[in-house]
GROMACS .gro file of N, CA and C in nm:
model
  207
    1MET      N    1  12.550  11.310  15.659
    1MET     CA    2  12.584  11.373  15.784
    1MET      C    3  12.457  11.399  15.867
    2PHE      N    4  12.355  11.454  15.801
    2PHE     CA    5  12.229  11.483  15.871
    2PHE      C    6  12.168  11.356  15.928
    3GLU      N    7  12.167  11.249  15.846
    3GLU     CA    8  12.107  11.124  15.893
    3GLU      C    9  12.183  11.066  16.011
    4ALA      N   10  12.315  11.079  16.009
    4ALA     CA   11  12.395  11.029  16.121
    4ALA      C   12  12.360  11.104  16.249
    5PHE      N   13  12.348  11.237  16.241
    5PHE     CA   14  12.311  11.314  16.358
    5PHE      C   15  12.169  11.281  16.405
    6CYS      N   16  12.079  11.251  16.312
    6CYS     CA   17  11.943  11.211  16.350
    6CYS      C   18  11.946  11.082  16.432
    7PHE      N   19  12.024  10.985  16.387
    7PHE     CA   20  12.034  10.859  16.460
    7PHE      C   21  12.099  10.879  16.597
    8ILE      N   22  12.203  10.959  16.602
    8ILE     CA   23  12.271  10.986  16.730
    8ILE      C   24  12.176  11.055  16.827
    9LEU      N   25  12.101  11.153  16.778
    9LEU     CA   26  12.006  11.223  16.863
    9LEU      C   27  11.897  11.129  16.912
   10ARG      N   28  11.849  11.041  16.826
   10ARG     CA   29  11.744  10.946  16.865
   10ARG      C   30  11.797  10.849  16.971
   11ILE      N   31  11.922  10.811  16.962
   11ILE     CA   32  11.982  10.723  17.063
   11ILE      C   33  11.984  10.794  17.199
   12PHE      N   34  12.025  10.921  17.200
   12PHE     CA   35  12.026  10.996  17.326
   12PHE      C   36  11.884  11.016  17.380
   13GLU      N   37  11.787  11.036  17.292
   13GLU     CA   38  11.648  11.048  17.338
   13GLU      C   39  11.602  10.919  17.404
   14GLY      N   40  11.636  10.806  17.345
   14GLY     CA   41  11.601  10.676  17.403
   14GLY      C   42  11.666  10.653  17.538
   15LEU      N   43  11.792  10.690  17.549
   15LEU     CA   44  11.861  10.677  17.678
   15LEU      C   45  11.797  10.767  17.783
   16GLY      N   46  11.762  10.887  17.746
   16GLY     CA   47  11.699  10.980  17.840
   16GLY      C   48  11.563  10.930  17.885
   17LEU      N   49  11.484  10.877  17.792
   17LEU     CA   50  11.353  10.825  17.829
   17LEU      C   51  11.367  10.704  17.920
   18GLY      N   52  11.464  10.619  17.892
   18GLY     CA   53  11.487  10.503  17.979
   18GLY      C   54  11.526  10.545  18.120
   19ALA      N   55  11.612  10.645  18.130
   19ALA     CA   56  11.653  10.695  18.262
   19ALA      C   57  11.536  10.760  18.334
   20TYR      N   58  11.455  10.837  18.261
   20TYR     CA   59  11.338  10.902  18.321
   20TYR      C   60  11.239  10.799  18.374
   21THR      N   61  11.210  10.698  18.295
   21THR     CA   62  11.113  10.596  18.336
   21THR      C   63  11.162  10.520  18.459
   22THR      N   64  11.288  10.480  18.458
   22THR     CA   65  11.344  10.408  18.572
   22THR      C   66  11.342  10.493  18.698
   23ALA      N   67  11.383  10.619  18.685
   23ALA     CA   68  11.385  10.708  18.801
   23ALA      C   69  11.244  10.736  18.852
   24SER      N   70  11.148  10.753  18.761
   24SER     CA   71  11.012  10.782  18.807
   24SER      C   72  10.952  10.663  18.881
   25PHE      N   73  10.977  10.541  18.833
   25PHE     CA   74  10.931  10.423  18.906
   25PHE      C   75  10.990  10.420  19.046
   26ALA      N   76  11.120  10.443  19.057
   26ALA     CA   77  11.186  10.437  19.188
   26ALA      C   78  11.134  10.546  19.281
   27ILE      N   79  11.119  10.667  19.232
   27ILE     CA   80  11.072  10.777  19.316
   27ILE      C   81  10.929  10.755  19.360
   28ILE      N   82  10.843  10.712  19.268
   28ILE     CA   83  10.702  10.688  19.303
   28ILE      C   84  10.692  10.578  19.409
   29CYS      N   85  10.766  10.470  19.391
   29CYS     CA   86  10.761  10.360  19.488
   29CYS      C   87  10.812  10.402  19.626
   30SER      N   88  10.917  10.484  19.628
   30SER     CA   89  10.972  10.523  19.758
   30SER      C   90  10.886  10.630  19.827
   31GLU      N   91  10.821  10.715  19.752
   31GLU     CA   92  10.744  10.824  19.812
   31GLU      C   93  10.600  10.785  19.846
   32PHE      N   94  10.539  10.698  19.766
   32PHE     CA   95  10.397  10.671  19.785
   32PHE      C   96  10.367  10.531  19.838
   33GLY      N   97  10.465  10.445  19.848
   33GLY     CA   98  10.448  10.314  19.911
   33GLY      C   99  10.331  10.234  19.860
   34GLU      N  100  10.227  10.222  19.943
   34GLU     CA  101  10.112  10.137  19.909
   34GLU      C  102  10.028  10.194  19.795
   35LYS      N  103  10.034  10.323  19.773
   35LYS     CA  104   9.954  10.385  19.667
   35LYS      C  105  10.036  10.410  19.540
   36ALA      N  106  10.145  10.336  19.524
   36ALA     CA  107  10.234  10.357  19.409
   36ALA      C  108  10.164  10.328  19.277
   37ALA      N  109  10.086  10.222  19.272
   37ALA     CA  110  10.019  10.185  19.147
   37ALA      C  111   9.918  10.292  19.105
   38SER      N  112   9.840  10.341  19.200
   38SER     CA  113   9.742  10.446  19.168
   38SER      C  114   9.811  10.575  19.127
   39THR      N  115   9.918  10.609  19.196
   39THR     CA  116   9.991  10.731  19.163
   39THR      C  117  10.052  10.722  19.024
   40PHE      N  118  10.113  10.608  18.993
   40PHE     CA  119  10.172  10.592  18.860
   40PHE      C  120  10.065  10.597  18.752
   41ALA      N  121   9.948  10.539  18.778
   41ALA     CA  122   9.839  10.543  18.681
   41ALA      C  123   9.793  10.686  18.655
   42ILE      N  124   9.784  10.766  18.761
   42ILE     CA  125   9.743  10.906  18.745
   42ILE      C  126   9.847  10.983  18.665
   43ILE      N  127   9.974  10.960  18.692
   43ILE     CA  128  10.080  11.029  18.619
   43ILE      C  129  10.080  10.989  18.473
   44GLU      N  130  10.066  10.861  18.443
   44GLU     CA  131  10.064  10.816  18.304
   44GLU      C  132   9.941  10.869  18.230
   45ALA      N  133   9.826  10.873  18.299
   45ALA     CA  134   9.706  10.929  18.237
   45ALA      C  135   9.724  11.078  18.208
   46SER      N  136   9.789  11.149  18.298
   46SER     CA  137   9.814  11.292  18.277
   46SER      C  138   9.907  11.315  18.159
   47VAL      N  139  10.010  11.233  18.147
   47VAL     CA  140  10.101  11.245  18.034
   47VAL      C  141  10.027  11.215  17.903
   48GLY      N  142   9.945  11.112  17.904
   48GLY     CA  143   9.866  11.079  17.785
   48GLY      C  144   9.772  11.189  17.744
   49MET      N  145   9.704  11.248  17.842
   49MET     CA  146   9.613  11.359  17.810
   49MET      C  147   9.690  11.480  17.757
   50GLY      N  148   9.808  11.505  17.813
   50GLY     CA  149   9.890  11.615  17.764
   50GLY      C  150   9.933  11.593  17.620
   51LEU      N  151   9.966  11.467  17.587
   51LEU     CA  152  10.006  11.437  17.450
   51LEU      C  153   9.889  11.446  17.354
   52LEU      N  154   9.768  11.428  17.402
   52LEU     CA  155   9.649  11.442  17.317
   52LEU      C  156   9.604  11.587  17.304
   53ILE      N  157   9.603  11.658  17.415
   53ILE     CA  158   9.548  11.793  17.416
   53ILE      C  159   9.648  11.897  17.366
   54GLY      N  160   9.776  11.878  17.396
   54GLY     CA  161   9.879  11.975  17.359
   54GLY      C  162   9.884  12.006  17.210
   55PRO      N  163   9.896  11.905  17.125
   55PRO     CA  164   9.898  11.933  16.981
   55PRO      C  165   9.768  11.993  16.929
   56THR      N  166   9.658  11.957  16.989
   56THR     CA  167   9.530  12.013  16.948
   56THR      C  168   9.525  12.163  16.977
   57ILE      N  169   9.565  12.201  17.096
   57ILE     CA  170   9.567  12.343  17.132
   57ILE      C  171   9.671  12.417  17.047
   58GLY      N  172   9.787  12.358  17.028
   58GLY     CA  173   9.890  12.420  16.946
   58GLY      C  174   9.845  12.439  16.803
   59GLY      N  175   9.780  12.339  16.747
   59GLY     CA  176   9.728  12.351  16.611
   59GLY      C  177   9.622  12.458  16.600
   60GLY      N  178   9.535  12.466  16.701
   60GLY     CA  179   9.433  12.571  16.701
   60GLY      C  180   9.494  12.710  16.711
   61LEU      N  181   9.593  12.726  16.796
   61LEU     CA  182   9.660  12.856  16.807
   61LEU      C  183   9.730  12.893  16.677
   62TYR      N  184   9.792  12.795  16.612
   62TYR     CA  185   9.858  12.823  16.485
   62TYR      C  186   9.755  12.861  16.379
   63GLN      N  187   9.640  12.793  16.383
   63GLN     CA  188   9.534  12.823  16.286
   63GLN      C  189   9.482  12.966  16.305
   64VAL      N  190   9.469  13.009  16.428
   64VAL     CA  191   9.415  13.142  16.458
   64VAL      C  192   9.519  13.251  16.433
   65PHE      N  193   9.640  13.233  16.485
   65PHE     CA  194   9.740  13.339  16.481
   65PHE      C  195   9.839  13.323  16.366
   66GLY      N  196   9.847  13.207  16.307
   66GLY     CA  197   9.939  13.186  16.197
   66GLY      C  198  10.085  13.184  16.238
   67ASP      N  199  10.170  13.206  16.142
   67ASP     CA  200  10.315  13.207  16.167
   67ASP      C  201  10.358  13.347  16.203
   68VAL      N  202  10.348  13.381  16.333
   68VAL     CA  203  10.374  13.516  16.380
   68VAL      C  204  10.523  13.547  16.378
   69VAL      N  205  10.605  13.448  16.407
   69VAL     CA  206  10.749  13.473  16.418
   69VAL      C  207  10.813  13.488  16.283
   0.00000   0.00000   0.00000
């Protein structure tokens, strides 16, 4: 049962990411026109940095404060 729900949840995550990516391309192209490539590069770089820095900060906070909850 658990594994089935894991697969179902992963399918919905994939659908959501696909919709997000498609919508972001369309919005960036319509709003920024000639600078769409640069804007998309900045957004992707920001997402990448967030994925790198976020877990590092979270791990450091957990190391300092422990399991407070």
